[in-house]
mmCIF file of C-alpha atoms in Angstrom:
data_model
loop_
_atom_site.group_PDB
_atom_site.id
_atom_site.type_symbol
_atom_site.label_atom_id
_atom_site.label_comp_id
_atom_site.label_asym_id
_atom_site.label_seq_id
_atom_site.Cartn_x
_atom_site.Cartn_y
_atom_site.Cartn_z
ATOM 1 C CA MET A 11 74.725 108.723 133.085
ATOM 2 C CA SER A 12 73.915 112.434 132.720
ATOM 3 C CA LEU A 13 74.852 114.305 129.663
ATOM 4 C CA THR A 14 77.123 117.289 130.369
ATOM 5 C CA LEU A 15 78.233 120.077 128.093
ATOM 6 C CA SER A 16 81.898 118.938 128.250
ATOM 7 C CA SER A 17 80.843 115.314 127.473
ATOM 8 C CA VAL A 18 79.290 116.588 124.297
ATOM 9 C CA VAL A 19 81.751 119.264 123.192
ATOM 10 C CA LEU A 20 85.069 117.863 123.856
ATOM 11 C CA PRO A 21 84.810 114.428 122.320
ATOM 12 C CA THR A 22 82.840 115.867 119.336
ATOM 13 C CA PHE A 23 85.768 118.178 118.533
ATOM 14 C CA SER A 24 88.369 115.423 119.327
ATOM 15 C CA LYS A 25 86.683 113.027 116.841
ATOM 16 C CA GLY A 26 86.291 115.743 114.322
ATOM 17 C CA LEU A 27 90.116 116.461 114.404
ATOM 18 C CA ASP A 28 90.652 112.731 113.961
ATOM 19 C CA THR A 29 88.533 112.931 110.823
ATOM 20 C CA LEU A 30 90.381 116.009 109.569
ATOM 21 C CA THR A 31 93.609 114.270 110.082
ATOM 22 C CA HIS A 32 92.467 111.150 108.327
ATOM 23 C CA ILE A 33 91.159 112.928 105.300
ATOM 24 C CA LEU A 34 94.470 114.903 105.023
ATOM 25 C CA GLN A 35 96.409 111.734 105.181
ATOM 26 C CA ALA A 36 94.172 110.172 102.517
ATOM 27 C CA ALA A 37 94.922 113.194 100.312
ATOM 28 C CA GLN A 38 98.720 112.819 100.861
ATOM 29 C CA GLU A 39 98.485 109.093 100.099
ATOM 30 C CA HIS A 40 96.481 109.805 96.947
ATOM 31 C CA ALA A 41 98.880 112.443 95.816
ATOM 32 C CA SER A 42 101.849 110.088 96.405
ATOM 33 C CA LYS A 43 100.388 107.343 94.348
ATOM 34 C CA ASN A 44 99.502 109.647 91.512
ATOM 35 C CA GLY A 45 102.673 111.676 91.275
ATOM 36 C CA ILE A 46 100.994 114.899 92.639
ATOM 37 C CA ASN A 47 102.830 117.221 95.096
ATOM 38 C CA ALA A 48 100.262 117.408 97.880
ATOM 39 C CA ASP A 49 101.736 120.705 99.255
ATOM 40 C CA ASP A 50 101.702 122.415 95.820
ATOM 41 C CA THR A 51 98.149 121.134 94.885
ATOM 42 C CA TYR A 52 95.771 120.896 97.809
ATOM 43 C CA PRO A 53 96.343 123.771 100.210
ATOM 44 C CA ASN A 54 95.002 126.510 97.863
ATOM 45 C CA ALA A 55 92.269 124.204 96.293
ATOM 46 C CA ARG A 56 88.658 125.604 96.578
ATOM 47 C CA LEU A 57 85.301 124.310 95.634
ATOM 48 C CA VAL A 58 84.464 127.531 93.783
ATOM 49 C CA ASP A 59 86.462 130.692 93.185
ATOM 50 C CA ASP A 60 84.708 132.796 95.828
ATOM 51 C CA MET A 61 85.153 130.256 98.664
ATOM 52 C CA ARG A 62 88.133 129.967 100.978
ATOM 53 C CA PRO A 63 90.658 127.357 100.257
ATOM 54 C CA LEU A 64 91.621 124.134 102.174
ATOM 55 C CA THR A 65 94.175 125.996 104.244
ATOM 56 C CA PHE A 66 91.463 128.285 105.564
ATOM 57 C CA GLN A 67 89.217 125.259 106.372
ATOM 58 C CA VAL A 68 91.988 123.670 108.533
ATOM 59 C CA GLN A 69 92.672 126.978 110.175
ATOM 60 C CA ASN A 70 89.178 127.790 110.959
ATOM 61 C CA SER A 71 88.102 124.381 112.170
ATOM 62 C CA THR A 72 91.104 124.353 114.555
ATOM 63 C CA ARG A 73 90.445 127.948 115.558
ATOM 64 C CA THR A 74 86.776 127.068 116.367
ATOM 65 C CA VAL A 75 88.080 124.494 118.857
ATOM 66 C CA LEU A 76 90.299 127.079 120.488
ATOM 67 C CA ARG A 77 87.528 129.775 120.491
ATOM 68 C CA VAL A 78 84.671 127.553 121.754
ATOM 69 C CA VAL A 79 86.671 125.989 124.644
ATOM 70 C CA SER A 80 88.135 129.327 125.643
ATOM 71 C CA ARG A 81 84.615 130.681 125.747
ATOM 72 C CA LEU A 82 83.152 127.836 127.686
ATOM 73 C CA GLN A 83 86.028 127.997 130.283
ATOM 74 C CA GLY A 84 85.848 131.987 130.516
ATOM 75 C CA THR A 85 89.390 132.252 129.588
ATOM 76 C CA ALA A 86 91.062 134.596 127.129
ATOM 77 C CA GLU A 87 91.484 133.246 123.679
ATOM 78 C CA GLU A 88 94.967 132.658 122.723
ATOM 79 C CA THR A 89 96.067 134.189 119.311
ATOM 80 C CA TRP A 90 97.046 131.691 116.627
ATOM 81 C CA GLU A 91 98.901 133.053 113.596
ATOM 82 C CA ASP A 92 97.576 131.681 110.175
ATOM 83 C CA THR A 93 100.897 130.724 108.636
ATOM 84 C CA GLU A 94 100.126 127.164 107.504
ATOM 85 C CA THR A 95 101.078 126.257 103.942
ATOM 86 C CA THR A 96 101.915 122.639 103.998
ATOM 87 C CA PHE A 97 100.482 119.377 105.324
ATOM 88 C CA ALA A 98 103.179 119.320 108.027
ATOM 89 C CA ASP A 99 101.850 122.722 109.078
ATOM 90 C CA PHE A 100 98.317 121.496 108.993
ATOM 91 C CA TYR A 101 99.135 118.479 111.298
ATOM 92 C CA ALA A 102 100.953 120.839 113.701
ATOM 93 C CA ARG A 103 97.890 123.087 113.729
ATOM 94 C CA ILE A 104 95.634 120.122 114.483
ATOM 95 C CA ASP A 105 97.974 118.995 117.332
ATOM 96 C CA LYS A 106 97.683 122.500 118.840
ATOM 97 C CA ALA A 107 93.860 122.152 118.836
ATOM 98 C CA ARG A 108 94.266 118.594 120.354
ATOM 99 C CA LYS A 109 96.300 120.182 123.208
ATOM 100 C CA VAL A 110 93.493 122.610 123.888
ATOM 101 C CA LEU A 111 91.094 119.772 124.232
ATOM 102 C CA LYS A 112 93.464 117.773 126.318
ATOM 103 C CA ASN A 113 94.031 120.711 128.709
ATOM 104 C CA ALA A 114 90.313 121.675 128.911
ATOM 105 C CA ASP A 115 88.825 121.895 132.359
ATOM 106 C CA ALA A 116 85.671 119.849 131.934
ATOM 107 C CA LYS A 117 84.407 120.742 135.418
ATOM 108 C CA LYS A 118 84.765 124.430 134.576
ATOM 109 C CA ILE A 119 82.958 124.030 131.247
ATOM 110 C CA ASP A 120 80.083 122.221 132.961
ATOM 111 C CA GLU A 121 79.784 124.826 135.725
ATOM 112 C CA ARG A 122 79.723 127.638 133.254
ATOM 113 C CA ALA A 123 77.123 126.092 130.843
ATOM 114 C CA GLU A 124 74.478 128.797 131.699
ATOM 115 C CA ALA A 125 76.993 131.657 131.926
ATOM 116 C CA GLN A 126 76.368 134.436 129.392
ATOM 117 C CA VAL A 127 79.045 134.715 126.714
ATOM 118 C CA ASP A 128 79.587 136.945 123.819
ATOM 119 C CA VAL A 129 79.415 135.344 120.377
ATOM 120 C CA PRO A 130 80.589 137.570 117.469
ATOM 121 C CA LEU A 131 78.915 136.963 114.117
ATOM 122 C CA GLY A 132 80.079 139.429 111.471
ATOM 123 C CA PRO A 133 79.565 142.934 112.685
ATOM 124 C CA GLN A 134 77.341 141.893 115.431
ATOM 125 C CA THR A 135 77.831 140.276 118.847
ATOM 126 C CA PHE A 136 75.159 138.228 120.524
ATOM 127 C CA LYS A 137 74.909 137.352 124.147
ATOM 128 C CA MET A 138 73.808 133.801 125.025
ATOM 129 C CA PRO A 139 74.391 131.039 127.470
ATOM 130 C CA ALA A 140 77.697 129.309 126.909
ATOM 131 C CA LYS A 141 75.946 125.870 126.189
ATOM 132 C CA ASP A 142 73.930 127.571 123.419
ATOM 133 C CA SER A 143 77.032 129.139 121.954
ATOM 134 C CA ALA A 144 78.786 125.789 121.760
ATOM 135 C CA LEU A 145 75.697 123.695 120.580
ATOM 136 C CA ASN A 146 74.165 126.240 118.176
ATOM 137 C CA GLN A 147 77.172 128.131 116.855
ATOM 138 C CA GLY A 148 80.519 126.457 117.763
ATOM 139 C CA ILE A 149 79.815 122.785 116.735
ATOM 140 C CA PRO A 150 77.956 123.701 113.509
ATOM 141 C CA ASN A 151 80.689 126.099 112.527
ATOM 142 C CA PHE A 152 83.316 123.302 113.311
ATOM 143 C CA PHE A 153 81.447 120.855 111.140
ATOM 144 C CA PHE A 154 81.011 123.474 108.285
ATOM 145 C CA HIS A 155 84.718 123.846 107.991
ATOM 146 C CA LEU A 156 85.474 120.083 108.435
ATOM 147 C CA GLN A 157 82.926 119.153 105.795
ATOM 148 C CA THR A 158 84.059 121.879 103.440
ATOM 149 C CA ALA A 159 87.616 120.468 103.805
ATOM 150 C CA TYR A 160 86.364 117.105 102.972
ATOM 151 C CA ALA A 161 84.450 118.375 99.922
ATOM 152 C CA ILE A 162 87.530 120.325 98.682
ATOM 153 C CA LEU A 163 89.634 117.145 98.726
ATOM 154 C CA ARG A 164 87.032 115.076 97.211
ATOM 155 C CA ALA A 165 86.537 117.604 94.410
ATOM 156 C CA GLN A 166 90.267 117.272 93.868
ATOM 157 C CA GLY A 167 89.827 113.571 93.118
ATOM 158 C CA VAL A 168 90.926 112.182 96.579
ATOM 159 C CA PRO A 169 89.108 108.932 96.876
ATOM 160 C CA ILE A 170 87.363 109.520 100.271
ATOM 161 C CA GLY A 171 83.799 108.690 101.194
ATOM 162 C CA LYS A 172 81.299 108.759 103.936
ATOM 163 C CA ARG A 173 83.131 106.098 105.813
ATOM 164 C CA ASP A 174 86.306 108.218 105.844
ATOM 165 C CA TYR A 175 84.239 111.093 107.274
ATOM 166 C CA ILE A 176 82.192 109.353 109.917
ATOM 167 C CA SER A 177 84.488 106.435 111.004
ATOM 168 C CA SER A 178 86.208 108.403 113.832
ATOM 169 C CA PHE A 179 82.855 109.483 115.255
ATOM 170 C CA LEU A 180 81.809 105.794 115.484
ATOM 171 C CA GLY A 181 85.160 104.726 116.848
ATOM 172 C CA ILE A 182 85.827 102.359 113.845
#
């Protein structure tokens, strides 16, 4: 079996979205058991004052899926409004990202692995092969926001641990 770009990127994002869903569900369960309104408490929670809240982490992890898949396929990136404020909104946003993965053209992704793409980072834009943009910017960025969402919920007292984070990647 040969390793292809699509066989790395698409399942990694899919499993990461499973993890995001799982930790959000764990937060809702914890809130329910402890008389906490999850929609009032968690979406604006942050690790520190100058960091973005949970809402941003959900939006940016899902936007990263959209952005990377669009870039890899050479298609225009759809615009998603950032209007999510509740857990129902978070799940709907995650479902949109899942649809992007479901509709991704693996053959096109693999054919375009060496195509030069633009990768904006702050005020600069870098040109690099599509595979490098996915492996060296897209996936790390996705994991940054996924792990930050995990850390925010953990800091809020949600009883999640490593198993909650890693299980979907291991298929358990």
